[in-house]
Coordinates of C-alpha atoms in Angstrom, one line a residue:
M1 CA -17.5 104.2 211.6
P2 CA -16.7 100.8 213.2
L3 CA -14.0 100.5 215.9
R4 CA -10.5 99.8 214.6
D5 CA -9.0 96.9 216.5
S6 CA -5.8 96.1 214.7
Y7 CA -2.9 97.5 212.7
P8 CA -0.4 95.6 210.5
D9 CA 3.2 95.6 211.5
G10 CA 4.9 98.9 210.4
A11 CA 1.7 100.9 210.3
P12 CA 1.5 103.9 212.6
C13 CA -1.0 102.8 215.2
W14 CA -0.9 105.4 217.9
T15 CA 0.2 108.9 218.7
D16 CA 0.6 110.9 221.9
L17 CA 1.7 114.4 222.7
T18 CA 4.5 115.0 225.3
C19 CA 3.4 118.3 226.8
A20 CA 4.3 120.2 230.0
D21 CA 0.6 120.7 230.8
P22 CA -1.9 118.2 229.4
L23 CA -4.8 120.5 230.6
D24 CA -3.5 123.3 228.3
A25 CA -3.1 120.8 225.5
A26 CA -6.7 119.6 226.0
D27 CA -8.0 123.2 225.8
F28 CA -6.3 123.5 222.4
Y29 CA -7.1 120.2 220.8
G30 CA -10.5 119.6 222.3
P31 CA -12.4 122.3 220.4
I32 CA -10.6 121.5 217.1
L33 CA -10.9 117.8 217.1
G34 CA -14.1 117.2 219.2
W35 CA -12.2 115.3 221.8
E36 CA -13.1 114.5 225.4
F37 CA -10.5 113.6 227.9
E38 CA -10.0 110.8 230.5
Q39 CA -7.1 111.1 233.0
L40 CA -5.8 107.7 233.8
G41 CA -4.1 108.7 237.1
A42 CA -0.8 108.1 238.8
E43 CA -0.8 104.4 238.0
Y44 CA -0.2 105.5 234.4
N45 CA 2.1 108.4 235.2
G46 CA -0.5 111.1 234.5
Y47 CA -1.4 109.8 231.1
T48 CA -4.5 111.4 229.6
M49 CA -6.6 109.6 226.9
C50 CA -8.1 111.6 224.1
L51 CA -11.6 110.2 223.2
L52 CA -13.7 110.7 220.1
D53 CA -17.2 109.7 221.0
G54 CA -15.8 107.6 223.7
R55 CA -13.2 105.9 221.4
P56 CA -9.5 106.2 222.0
A57 CA -8.0 108.6 219.4
A58 CA -4.7 109.8 220.9
G59 CA -3.0 110.5 224.2
L60 CA -1.4 113.3 226.2
L61 CA 1.5 112.7 228.7
P62 CA 3.7 114.9 230.8
P63 CA 7.5 114.9 230.1
P64 CA 9.9 113.0 232.3
A65 CA 10.8 114.5 235.7
G66 CA 13.5 117.2 235.2
A67 CA 12.6 117.8 231.6
E68 CA 9.5 119.9 232.1
Q69 CA 10.8 122.7 229.8
L70 CA 11.0 120.4 226.7
P71 CA 9.1 121.7 223.7
W72 CA 5.8 119.8 223.1
S73 CA 6.1 117.1 220.5
W74 CA 3.9 114.4 219.0
N75 CA 5.2 110.8 219.3
V76 CA 4.3 108.3 216.5
Y77 CA 4.2 104.6 217.3
L78 CA 4.7 101.9 214.7
A79 CA 2.9 98.6 215.3
A80 CA 5.2 95.8 216.1
G81 CA 3.8 92.4 216.8
E82 CA 7.2 91.1 217.8
L83 CA 8.6 94.1 219.6
D84 CA 11.7 92.5 221.0
A85 CA 12.9 91.4 217.5
V86 CA 12.2 94.8 215.9
Y87 CA 13.8 96.8 218.7
D88 CA 16.9 94.6 218.5
R89 CA 17.2 95.4 214.8
V90 CA 17.2 99.2 215.5
T91 CA 20.8 99.2 216.7
R92 CA 22.0 96.5 214.3
V93 CA 21.0 98.6 211.3
G94 CA 22.3 101.9 212.4
G95 CA 19.7 103.4 214.8
T96 CA 19.8 104.1 218.5
A97 CA 17.8 102.2 221.1
V98 CA 16.6 104.7 223.7
F99 CA 14.0 103.1 226.0
G100 CA 12.2 99.8 226.4
P101 CA 10.8 97.4 225.8
H102 CA 8.5 98.5 228.6
R103 CA 5.3 96.8 229.5
V104 CA 2.2 98.9 230.1
P105 CA -0.1 96.8 232.3
G106 CA -3.3 95.8 230.5
A107 CA -2.3 97.7 227.3
G108 CA 0.8 96.4 225.7
S109 CA 4.5 97.1 225.4
L110 CA 6.4 100.1 224.0
A111 CA 9.9 101.1 223.0
F112 CA 11.5 104.3 221.7
G113 CA 14.5 104.7 219.3
Y114 CA 16.2 107.1 217.0
D115 CA 16.8 106.5 213.3
P116 CA 20.3 107.1 211.9
A117 CA 19.5 110.8 211.2
G118 CA 18.1 111.4 214.7
A119 CA 14.3 111.2 214.1
A120 CA 12.6 109.8 217.2
F121 CA 10.0 107.0 216.8
G122 CA 8.0 104.7 219.0
L123 CA 7.2 101.0 218.7
W124 CA 4.0 99.5 220.1
Q125 CA 3.1 95.8 220.6
P126 CA -0.6 95.6 221.5
G127 CA -1.8 93.7 224.5
G128 CA -5.3 95.0 225.3
H129 CA -4.8 98.3 223.6
P130 CA -4.4 97.8 219.8
G131 CA -3.9 101.5 219.1
A132 CA -6.3 104.2 217.9
A133 CA -9.8 102.9 217.7
V134 CA -10.6 105.5 215.1
Y135 CA -8.8 106.4 211.9
G136 CA -9.5 108.5 208.8
E137 CA -12.5 110.4 210.1
P138 CA -12.8 113.9 211.6
G139 CA -11.2 113.9 215.0
A140 CA -8.9 110.9 214.2
M141 CA -5.4 110.3 212.8
C142 CA -5.5 110.2 209.0
W143 CA -1.8 110.1 208.0
H144 CA 1.8 110.0 209.2
D145 CA 5.1 110.7 207.6
L146 CA 8.8 111.2 208.2
T147 CA 10.5 114.5 207.2
T148 CA 14.2 114.1 206.9
P149 CA 17.1 115.4 204.8
E150 CA 18.6 111.8 204.7
A151 CA 16.0 110.3 202.3
D152 CA 17.9 107.2 201.1
Q153 CA 19.3 106.5 204.5
A154 CA 15.8 106.6 206.0
D155 CA 14.2 104.4 203.3
A156 CA 16.9 101.8 203.9
F157 CA 16.8 101.9 207.7
Y158 CA 13.0 101.5 208.1
A159 CA 12.9 98.8 205.4
E160 CA 15.2 96.8 207.7
L161 CA 12.7 97.2 210.6
F162 CA 9.5 96.3 208.7
P163 CA 8.6 94.8 205.3
Y164 CA 7.9 98.2 203.7
Q165 CA 7.3 98.5 199.9
Q166 CA 8.5 102.0 199.2
K167 CA 7.3 103.8 196.1
Q168 CA 8.5 107.2 194.8
V169 CA 5.4 109.4 194.2
G170 CA 7.4 112.6 193.4
D171 CA 10.0 113.2 190.8
G172 CA 12.7 112.1 193.3
S173 CA 14.5 115.5 193.0
A174 CA 12.5 118.6 193.4
F175 CA 9.8 116.6 195.2
D176 CA 11.1 113.5 196.9
Y177 CA 8.4 111.6 198.7
T178 CA 8.1 107.8 199.1
A179 CA 4.9 106.1 200.1
W180 CA 5.3 103.0 202.3
S181 CA 2.9 100.1 202.2
V182 CA 3.1 96.8 204.1
P183 CA 1.7 93.3 203.4
G184 CA -2.0 93.0 204.1
T185 CA -3.0 96.5 202.9
D186 CA -3.6 95.7 199.2
G187 CA -0.8 98.0 198.3
L188 CA -2.4 101.0 200.1
P189 CA 0.3 103.1 201.8
V190 CA 0.3 103.3 205.6
C191 CA 2.8 106.2 205.9
G192 CA 5.5 108.0 203.9
R193 CA 8.8 109.8 203.9
Y194 CA 9.4 113.4 202.7
R195 CA 12.9 114.7 201.9
A196 CA 13.4 118.3 203.2
A197 CA 16.4 120.2 204.5
V198 CA 15.2 120.4 208.1
P199 CA 17.8 120.7 211.0
Q200 CA 16.0 117.9 213.0
P201 CA 14.2 115.1 211.3
Y202 CA 10.8 114.2 212.7
W203 CA 7.7 112.1 212.3
S204 CA 4.5 114.0 211.7
V205 CA 0.9 113.3 212.6
Y206 CA -2.1 114.5 210.5
F207 CA -5.6 114.7 212.1
A208 CA -8.8 114.8 210.0
V209 CA -11.1 117.8 210.5
P210 CA -14.4 118.7 208.8
E211 CA -13.0 122.0 207.4
A212 CA -9.3 122.9 207.2
D213 CA -9.9 126.6 207.0
H214 CA -12.1 126.6 210.1
A215 CA -9.5 124.6 211.9
A216 CA -6.8 127.1 211.0
D217 CA -8.9 129.9 212.4
Q218 CA -9.4 127.9 215.6
V219 CA -5.6 127.4 215.9
T220 CA -5.0 131.1 215.8
G221 CA -7.7 131.8 218.3
L222 CA -6.5 129.1 220.7
G223 CA -2.9 130.2 220.9
G224 CA -1.3 128.1 218.1
R225 CA 0.3 129.2 214.9
V226 CA -0.6 128.5 211.3
L227 CA 2.6 127.7 209.4
R228 CA 1.0 128.0 206.0
D229 CA -2.4 129.0 204.8
P230 CA -4.6 126.0 204.1
F231 CA -3.9 124.6 200.7
D232 CA -5.4 121.9 198.4
S233 CA -3.6 118.7 197.7
P234 CA -4.6 115.4 195.9
Y235 CA -5.1 114.0 199.4
G236 CA -7.2 116.8 200.9
R237 CA -7.0 120.3 202.1
M238 CA -4.1 120.8 204.5
A239 CA -3.4 123.2 207.3
P240 CA 0.1 122.8 208.8
C241 CA 0.3 124.4 212.3
T242 CA 2.0 124.4 215.6
D243 CA 0.1 124.1 218.9
P244 CA 0.8 126.5 221.8
G245 CA 3.7 124.4 222.9
G246 CA 5.3 124.4 219.5
A247 CA 4.5 120.8 218.4
K248 CA 4.0 120.5 214.7
V249 CA 0.6 119.1 213.6
T250 CA -1.3 119.1 210.3
F251 CA -5.1 119.3 210.2
C252 CA -6.5 117.7 207.0
Q253 CA -9.9 118.1 205.4
L254 CA -10.2 114.7 203.6
P255 CA -11.4 114.7 200.0

């Protein structure tokens, strides 16, 4: 597939895994997703690029000094062409600004915040690195969504950050899921929000795989945990899992 070189504002454009040992993470994700790895060195604080056929697909990074025991977790970055303006809105509409904007030489600028319910999210303004160069193929990101008990609050908060059009695709009660689209995508959603009674809201990343059942078998063999047996959905066959460090990740066999 051709390289992806841009993402519209509000679309998840990049993901990286905060993990105590990127080498252990590479040993887990490499066989499942077909990744190779490039260590960027001390200049980039030990960042490791995950490559699919030489194309940037995701990243691995160690936790901040003094926080080495933090559980592993995937960070999701929303594209923001005007990062300063979006980051300023985070606090004005009820969120918490955490870090940034911070310039990454030759790549772009990033920031982190929390939404009003406490879900962490990243923002990315490209400047050499537009985000993942692959999307929607085996070994690449294929979807992202927010799981939160505060559904209406989340819909309202993120719609203040970006021009999301939010459409209910469930019944709004037993199954409350909104799909979010942005201008320039012909109405196709770029991410979503799922209401669930979780103690800590979080953004999720889905990676495409050739066969979800095989991926689930690999997860078990590589030290991860399958949270639910692979199941069919209108959007593919899903295998929700955790990796050896406890980070939630879903492997998806696309229809």
